[in-house]
XYZ file of N, CA, C and O in Angstrom:
548
model
N 39.704 90.626 18.042
C 39.021 89.484 18.640
C 38.805 89.695 20.144
O 37.729 89.439 20.649
N 39.860 90.160 20.819
C 39.742 90.334 22.270
C 38.737 91.429 22.618
O 37.986 91.289 23.588
N 38.697 92.495 21.836
C 37.725 93.555 22.091
C 36.307 93.016 21.938
O 35.419 93.339 22.727
N 36.100 92.166 20.959
C 34.788 91.537 20.753
C 34.388 90.716 21.982
O 33.250 90.786 22.439
N 35.313 89.953 22.544
C 35.023 89.143 23.729
C 34.711 90.013 24.935
O 33.816 89.708 25.719
N 35.448 91.107 25.070
C 35.203 92.017 26.187
C 33.829 92.677 26.074
O 33.071 92.729 27.049
N 33.506 93.152 24.887
C 32.214 93.807 24.692
C 31.055 92.827 24.823
O 30.008 93.166 25.386
N 31.243 91.605 24.344
C 30.168 90.615 24.471
C 29.953 90.232 25.934
O 28.816 89.990 26.347
N 31.009 90.221 26.728
C 30.864 89.937 28.157
C 30.067 91.039 28.847
O 29.170 90.758 29.657
N 30.368 92.280 28.525
C 29.622 93.398 29.133
C 28.163 93.390 28.694
O 27.259 93.606 29.509
N 27.919 93.129 27.430
C 26.551 93.065 26.931
C 25.799 91.916 27.601
O 24.637 92.078 28.008
N 26.440 90.782 27.721
C 25.836 89.624 28.380
C 25.485 89.959 29.830
O 24.404 89.621 30.310
N 26.392 90.628 30.513
C 26.152 91.035 31.897
C 24.927 91.948 31.992
O 24.018 91.711 32.795
N 24.904 92.985 31.166
C 23.803 93.955 31.222
C 22.462 93.324 30.867
O 21.460 93.545 31.567
N 22.422 92.538 29.817
C 21.168 91.901 29.403
C 20.678 90.930 30.471
O 19.484 90.883 30.776
N 21.582 90.181 31.059
C 21.193 89.222 32.103
C 20.588 89.926 33.310
O 19.550 89.504 33.828
N 21.235 90.986 33.760
C 20.721 91.730 34.915
C 19.377 92.380 34.585
O 18.424 92.303 35.375
N 19.290 93.000 33.421
C 18.038 93.675 33.049
C 16.892 92.690 32.858
O 15.786 92.907 33.362
N 17.146 91.596 32.161
C 16.096 90.611 31.919
C 15.645 89.958 33.227
O 14.446 89.826 33.485
N 16.610 89.551 34.046
C 16.261 88.938 35.327
C 15.480 89.881 36.221
O 14.492 89.488 36.850
N 15.889 91.132 36.273
C 15.195 92.124 37.096
C 13.796 92.386 36.568
O 12.838 92.493 37.343
N 13.659 92.498 35.248
C 12.348 92.727 34.640
C 11.382 91.602 34.999
O 10.252 91.848 35.419
N 11.827 90.366 34.841
C 10.964 89.214 35.135
C 10.624 89.165 36.622
O 9.478 88.912 36.997
N 11.598 89.433 37.467
C 11.352 89.408 38.908
C 10.371 90.507 39.324
O 9.477 90.273 40.140
N 10.513 91.691 38.751
C 9.617 92.804 39.103
C 8.192 92.571 38.622
O 7.245 93.103 39.213
N 8.025 91.788 37.567
C 6.686 91.482 37.065
C 5.883 90.657 38.069
O 4.673 90.812 38.188
N 6.567 89.753 38.749
C 5.898 88.911 39.742
C 6.925 88.466 40.781
O 7.462 87.356 40.697
N 7.207 89.329 41.763
C 8.258 89.037 42.744
C 8.005 87.787 43.591
O 8.938 87.193 44.102
N 6.760 87.391 43.726
C 6.454 86.225 44.565
C 6.390 84.926 43.778
O 6.293 83.858 44.363
N 6.422 85.020 42.469
C 6.360 83.812 41.643
C 7.653 83.012 41.732
O 8.745 83.564 41.574
N 7.535 81.722 42.022
C 8.732 80.880 42.165
C 9.539 80.822 40.883
O 10.768 80.901 40.910
N 8.865 80.656 39.765
C 9.582 80.591 38.486
C 10.326 81.904 38.247
O 11.486 81.899 37.817
N 9.688 83.022 38.547
C 10.315 84.329 38.356
C 11.546 84.496 39.236
O 12.569 85.010 38.788
N 11.453 84.057 40.480
C 12.608 84.162 41.391
C 13.760 83.284 40.925
O 14.919 83.708 40.939
N 13.448 82.055 40.503
C 14.501 81.167 40.040
C 15.084 81.639 38.710
O 16.282 81.507 38.460
N 14.232 82.225 37.868
C 14.731 82.783 36.614
C 15.687 83.935 36.895
O 16.728 84.067 36.243
N 15.354 84.771 37.874
C 16.262 85.846 38.270
C 17.595 85.275 38.752
O 18.657 85.790 38.406
N 17.548 84.220 39.557
C 18.789 83.610 40.051
C 19.614 83.037 38.904
O 20.852 83.110 38.915
N 18.933 82.465 37.924
C 19.651 81.969 36.743
C 20.325 83.134 36.016
O 21.511 83.054 35.673
N 19.573 84.207 35.792
C 20.140 85.390 35.141
C 21.291 85.969 35.956
O 22.307 86.401 35.401
N 21.152 85.957 37.275
C 22.206 86.464 38.148
C 23.470 85.608 38.022
O 24.579 86.141 37.969
N 23.317 84.297 37.939
C 24.473 83.405 37.757
C 25.187 83.711 36.450
O 26.427 83.773 36.402
N 24.424 83.896 35.398
C 25.013 84.247 34.098
C 25.700 85.604 34.182
O 26.801 85.798 33.650
N 25.081 86.548 34.886
C 25.659 87.884 35.032
C 26.974 87.841 35.810
O 27.927 88.543 35.455
N 27.036 87.033 36.858
C 28.289 86.878 37.624
C 29.378 86.339 36.710
O 30.509 86.842 36.688
N 29.043 85.319 35.943
C 30.010 84.748 34.999
C 30.490 85.825 34.020
O 31.694 86.000 33.821
N 29.564 86.564 33.415
C 29.920 87.556 32.404
C 30.723 88.718 33.007
O 31.670 89.214 32.390
N 30.359 89.141 34.206
C 31.040 90.252 34.868
C 32.519 89.930 35.072
O 33.397 90.714 34.700
N 32.792 88.778 35.657
C 34.182 88.424 35.923
C 34.909 87.973 34.655
O 36.128 88.090 34.561
N 34.162 87.485 33.676
C 34.752 87.159 32.374
C 35.346 88.423 31.753
O 36.428 88.390 31.189
N 34.635 89.528 31.856
C 35.133 90.800 31.342
C 36.449 91.175 32.023
O 37.424 91.519 31.353
N 36.483 91.113 33.346
C 37.700 91.494 34.063
C 38.855 90.548 33.771
O 40.008 90.973 33.709
N 38.537 89.281 33.571
C 39.583 88.328 33.200
C 40.201 88.723 31.860
O 41.412 88.646 31.673
N 39.371 89.169 30.916
C 39.847 89.529 29.584
C 40.758 90.757 29.579
O 41.667 90.840 28.763
N 40.516 91.708 30.463
C 41.269 92.970 30.422
C 42.448 92.996 31.388
O 43.231 93.944 31.377
N 42.594 91.976 32.215
C 43.605 91.992 33.280
C 45.008 91.788 32.721
O 45.240 90.951 31.854
N 45.971 92.541 33.262
C 47.380 92.382 32.897
C 48.124 91.476 33.880
O 49.040 90.771 33.505
N 47.712 91.502 35.127
C 48.381 90.727 36.176
C 47.913 89.269 36.159
O 46.715 88.982 36.133
N 48.863 88.349 36.174
C 48.526 86.915 36.190
C 47.787 86.532 37.477
O 46.872 85.712 37.447
N 48.177 87.131 38.601
C 47.541 86.805 39.879
C 46.076 87.242 39.895
O 45.208 86.491 40.324
N 45.821 88.452 39.430
C 44.436 88.921 39.391
C 43.633 88.188 38.327
O 42.448 87.912 38.518
N 44.264 87.849 37.223
C 43.575 87.079 36.180
C 43.143 85.720 36.731
O 42.049 85.232 36.413
N 43.964 85.121 37.559
C 43.601 83.855 38.193
C 42.400 84.037 39.120
O 41.471 83.230 39.113
N 42.395 85.126 39.882
C 41.254 85.425 40.759
C 39.988 85.620 39.933
O 38.945 85.045 40.241
N 40.063 86.444 38.871
C 38.878 86.687 38.033
C 38.391 85.384 37.398
O 37.184 85.159 37.284
N 39.315 84.534 36.997
C 38.938 83.255 36.392
C 38.195 82.386 37.394
O 37.167 81.781 37.064
N 38.691 82.318 38.589
C 38.023 81.500 39.609
C 36.648 82.077 39.954
O 35.699 81.325 40.172
N 36.532 83.399 39.979
C 35.241 84.022 40.280
C 34.249 83.849 39.129
O 33.065 83.633 39.362
N 34.720 83.895 37.896
C 33.795 83.680 36.780
C 33.298 82.241 36.773
O 32.147 81.965 36.424
N 34.135 81.317 37.199
C 33.705 79.918 37.297
C 32.626 79.748 38.364
O 31.785 78.858 38.260
N 32.634 80.621 39.374
C 31.604 80.562 40.404
C 30.215 80.783 39.793
O 29.270 80.069 40.112
N 30.115 81.752 38.906
C 28.851 81.947 38.208
C 28.497 80.749 37.349
O 27.350 80.285 37.332
N 29.494 80.219 36.636
C 29.260 79.086 35.733
C 28.819 77.832 36.486
O 28.016 77.047 35.977
N 29.320 77.646 37.691
C 28.964 76.472 38.487
C 27.476 76.477 38.860
O 26.843 75.421 38.933
N 26.909 77.660 39.057
C 25.517 77.764 39.492
C 24.513 77.815 38.342
O 23.312 77.650 38.558
N 24.973 78.021 37.121
C 24.064 78.082 35.970
C 23.281 76.774 35.788
O 22.062 76.815 35.610
N 23.903 75.597 35.834
C 23.118 74.365 35.635
C 22.029 74.155 36.692
O 20.904 73.770 36.351
N 22.357 74.395 37.955
C 21.368 74.185 39.014
C 20.201 75.150 38.883
O 19.034 74.748 38.974
N 20.494 76.433 38.671
C 19.406 77.410 38.565
C 18.588 77.181 37.292
O 17.363 77.322 37.311
N 19.245 76.794 36.232
C 18.536 76.501 34.981
C 17.596 75.309 35.146
O 16.433 75.349 34.736
N 18.098 74.262 35.755
C 17.275 73.075 35.995
C 16.104 73.404 36.923
O 14.987 72.929 36.718
N 16.343 74.248 37.901
C 15.263 74.657 38.811
C 14.177 75.425 38.066
O 12.982 75.200 38.293
N 14.569 76.325 37.182
C 13.594 77.082 36.392
C 12.757 76.136 35.536
O 11.523 76.218 35.514
N 13.423 75.221 34.854
C 12.715 74.321 33.940
C 11.762 73.399 34.700
O 10.608 73.217 34.289
N 12.208 72.829 35.804
C 11.342 71.901 36.550
C 10.155 72.625 37.177
O 9.061 72.074 37.245
N 10.361 73.867 37.627
C 9.241 74.651 38.160
C 8.275 75.044 37.047
O 7.057 74.943 37.203
N 8.809 75.492 35.935
C 7.972 75.916 34.817
C 7.129 74.756 34.285
O 5.952 74.924 33.966
N 7.723 73.567 34.207
C 7.003 72.394 33.710
C 6.192 71.697 34.804
O 5.538 70.686 34.541
N 6.302 72.216 36.026
C 5.587 71.656 37.172
C 5.965 70.194 37.427
O 5.117 69.354 37.692
N 7.260 69.896 37.335
C 7.752 68.529 37.580
C 8.836 68.523 38.660
O 9.586 67.562 38.774
N 8.900 69.579 39.454
C 9.956 69.687 40.457
C 9.913 68.535 41.463
O 10.952 68.004 41.847
N 8.721 68.152 41.883
C 8.590 67.056 42.859
C 9.153 65.747 42.310
O 9.737 64.962 43.048
N 8.992 65.513 41.023
C 9.488 64.277 40.404
C 11.002 64.287 40.233
O 11.602 63.233 40.038
N 11.614 65.451 40.266
C 13.041 65.591 39.978
C 13.858 66.007 41.196
O 14.951 66.530 41.056
N 13.344 65.746 42.387
C 14.051 66.178 43.603
C 15.452 65.575 43.712
O 16.384 66.246 44.133
N 15.608 64.306 43.345
C 16.921 63.665 43.458
C 17.950 64.334 42.560
O 19.071 64.617 42.997
N 17.578 64.594 41.319
C 18.525 65.226 40.400
C 18.801 66.669 40.810
O 19.928 67.149 40.688
N 17.789 67.355 41.339
C 17.998 68.722 41.831
C 18.928 68.733 43.035
O 19.824 69.580 43.131
N 18.728 67.807 43.957
C 19.601 67.737 45.138
C 21.033 67.383 44.757
O 21.988 67.937 45.311
N 21.197 66.471 43.812
C 22.535 66.124 43.334
C 23.198 67.335 42.690
O 24.366 67.646 42.962
N 22.449 68.033 41.856
C 22.970 69.218 41.180
C 23.332 70.310 42.186
O 24.361 70.964 42.057
N 22.496 70.498 43.203
C 22.790 71.473 44.252
C 24.065 71.086 45.003
O 24.935 71.921 45.251
N 24.177 69.821 45.362
C 25.379 69.358 46.066
C 26.646 69.569 45.253
O 27.672 70.006 45.788
N 26.576 69.289 43.966
C 27.744 69.496 43.103
C 28.090 70.978 42.977
O 29.266 71.350 42.990
N 27.077 71.828 42.886
C 27.323 73.269 42.793
C 28.006 73.783 44.058
O 28.956 74.572 43.989
N 27.537 73.332 45.204
C 28.159 73.747 46.474
C 29.596 73.228 46.554
O 30.524 73.973 46.891
N 29.791 71.957 46.228
C 31.133 71.363 46.267
C 32.093 72.112 45.348
O 33.187 72.510 45.763
N 31.690 72.331 44.095
C 32.562 73.015 43.147
C 32.795 74.470 43.542
O 33.864 75.015 43.279
N 31.823 75.092 44.192
C 32.011 76.468 44.654
C 33.161 76.550 45.654
O 33.956 77.493 45.621
N 33.257 75.567 46.531
C 34.359 75.549 47.493
C 35.682 75.168 46.838
O 36.730 75.689 47.196
N 35.635 74.281 45.852
C 36.862 73.839 45.189
C 37.460 74.896 44.267
O 38.634 74.821 43.924
N 36.660 75.867 43.869
C 37.142 76.879 42.929
C 38.281 77.729 43.481
O 39.062 78.272 42.713
N 38.361 77.856 44.775
C 39.424 78.683 45.355
C 40.736 77.920 45.477
O 41.725 78.471 45.931
N 40.743 76.672 45.044
C 41.946 75.851 45.117
C 42.507 75.619 43.715
O 41.796 75.766 42.723
N 43.764 75.208 43.628
C 44.343 74.878 42.319
C 43.775 73.591 41.718
O 44.134 73.227 40.600
N 42.900 72.902 42.428
C 42.327 71.672 41.900
C 41.410 71.929 40.706
O 41.246 71.069 39.850
N 40.808 73.111 40.644
C 39.921 73.444 39.524
C 40.654 74.257 38.454
O 40.635 73.904 37.298
N 41.243 75.362 38.847
C 42.054 76.176 37.933
C 43.422 76.309 38.580
O 43.557 76.935 39.632
N 44.417 75.713 37.957
C 45.718 75.656 38.619
C 46.538 76.932 38.455
O 47.150 77.402 39.395
N 46.558 77.480 37.251
C 47.357 78.682 37.011
C 46.934 79.329 35.689
O 46.056 78.831 35.003
N 47.614 80.424 35.363
C 47.334 81.193 34.151
C 48.574 81.167 33.261
O 49.689 81.313 33.754
N 48.364 80.981 31.955
C 49.455 81.023 30.976
C 49.021 81.854 29.777
O 47.833 82.069 29.567
N 49.992 82.265 28.980
C 49.678 82.910 27.702
C 49.489 81.816 26.656
O 50.335 80.935 26.515
N 48.367 81.879 25.938
C 48.063 80.925 24.874
C 47.513 81.715 23.689
O 46.524 82.437 23.830
N 48.178 81.581 22.543
C 47.802 82.310 21.335
C 47.671 83.793 21.653
O 48.577 84.382 22.207
N 46.535 84.427 21.323
C 46.404 85.859 21.608
C 45.906 86.147 23.018
O 45.791 87.287 23.421
N 45.600 85.106 23.778
C 45.136 85.280 25.155
C 46.333 85.315 26.095
O 47.051 84.331 26.247
N 46.503 86.449 26.762
C 47.647 86.555 27.684
C 47.369 85.878 29.022
O 48.279 85.618 29.784
N 46.083 85.613 29.316
C 45.701 85.032 30.608
C 44.780 83.837 30.408
O 43.609 83.888 30.758
N 45.302 82.783 29.871
C 44.476 81.599 29.650
C 44.539 80.684 30.868
O 45.620 80.296 31.309
N 43.380 80.317 31.449
C 43.395 79.445 32.632
C 43.759 78.012 32.263
O 43.275 77.467 31.278
N 44.592 77.431 33.080
C 44.964 76.033 32.902
C 44.223 75.206 33.957
O 44.235 75.539 35.144
N 43.562 74.166 33.513
C 42.733 73.391 34.436
C 43.541 72.625 35.459
O 44.656 72.163 35.184
N 42.947 72.491 36.640
C 43.528 71.644 37.672
C 43.044 70.227 37.477
O 42.300 69.907 36.532
N 43.420 69.342 38.370
C 43.139 67.919 38.220
C 41.635 67.603 38.290
O 41.166 66.644 37.679
N 40.840 68.405 39.005
C 39.402 68.145 39.122
C 38.552 68.884 38.100
O 37.343 68.722 38.072
N 39.179 69.676 37.247
C 38.415 70.448 36.288
C 37.746 69.510 35.284
O 36.652 69.657 34.880
C-alpha cells in the first residue's frame, strides 16, 4: 500500500509539471494558461512533498514534509478558482470570492509553520508518520 502511495505521488508530480509546462509553452502570454500552470505547480508541490513525507523515517523531517505538502494544498483552491473564472470569463463578477480565497491562502501559508495547523506526527496503522491536526486545521 505504501509503495503505491509513493509511486502515485511521483506520478502526480511528473504529470502536473509536464501538463502545466505544456499548456504554458503553448501560449505563455495567455492568462488562463499562466493560471493553469500555477494550479499544476500547486498540485506538483503537494505531490513532491507528499512523496518525501511517505518515505521519511525521522519524525521531525516528516513533520517538515507534511507542512510543506500542505503549502501546495493551500494554494490549489485559489489557483483552481482563478483558472475557472478566467476560462468562463466571469472573473470580474467573482472578485470578492477570489480576494477572500487569496487572503485565506496567504493566512494558511503562514500558519502552516506553526503547530496550529499540524501539531505533530504519530504512527497510525501502517503509516509511521501520520500528521495530527492542530487546533486550526
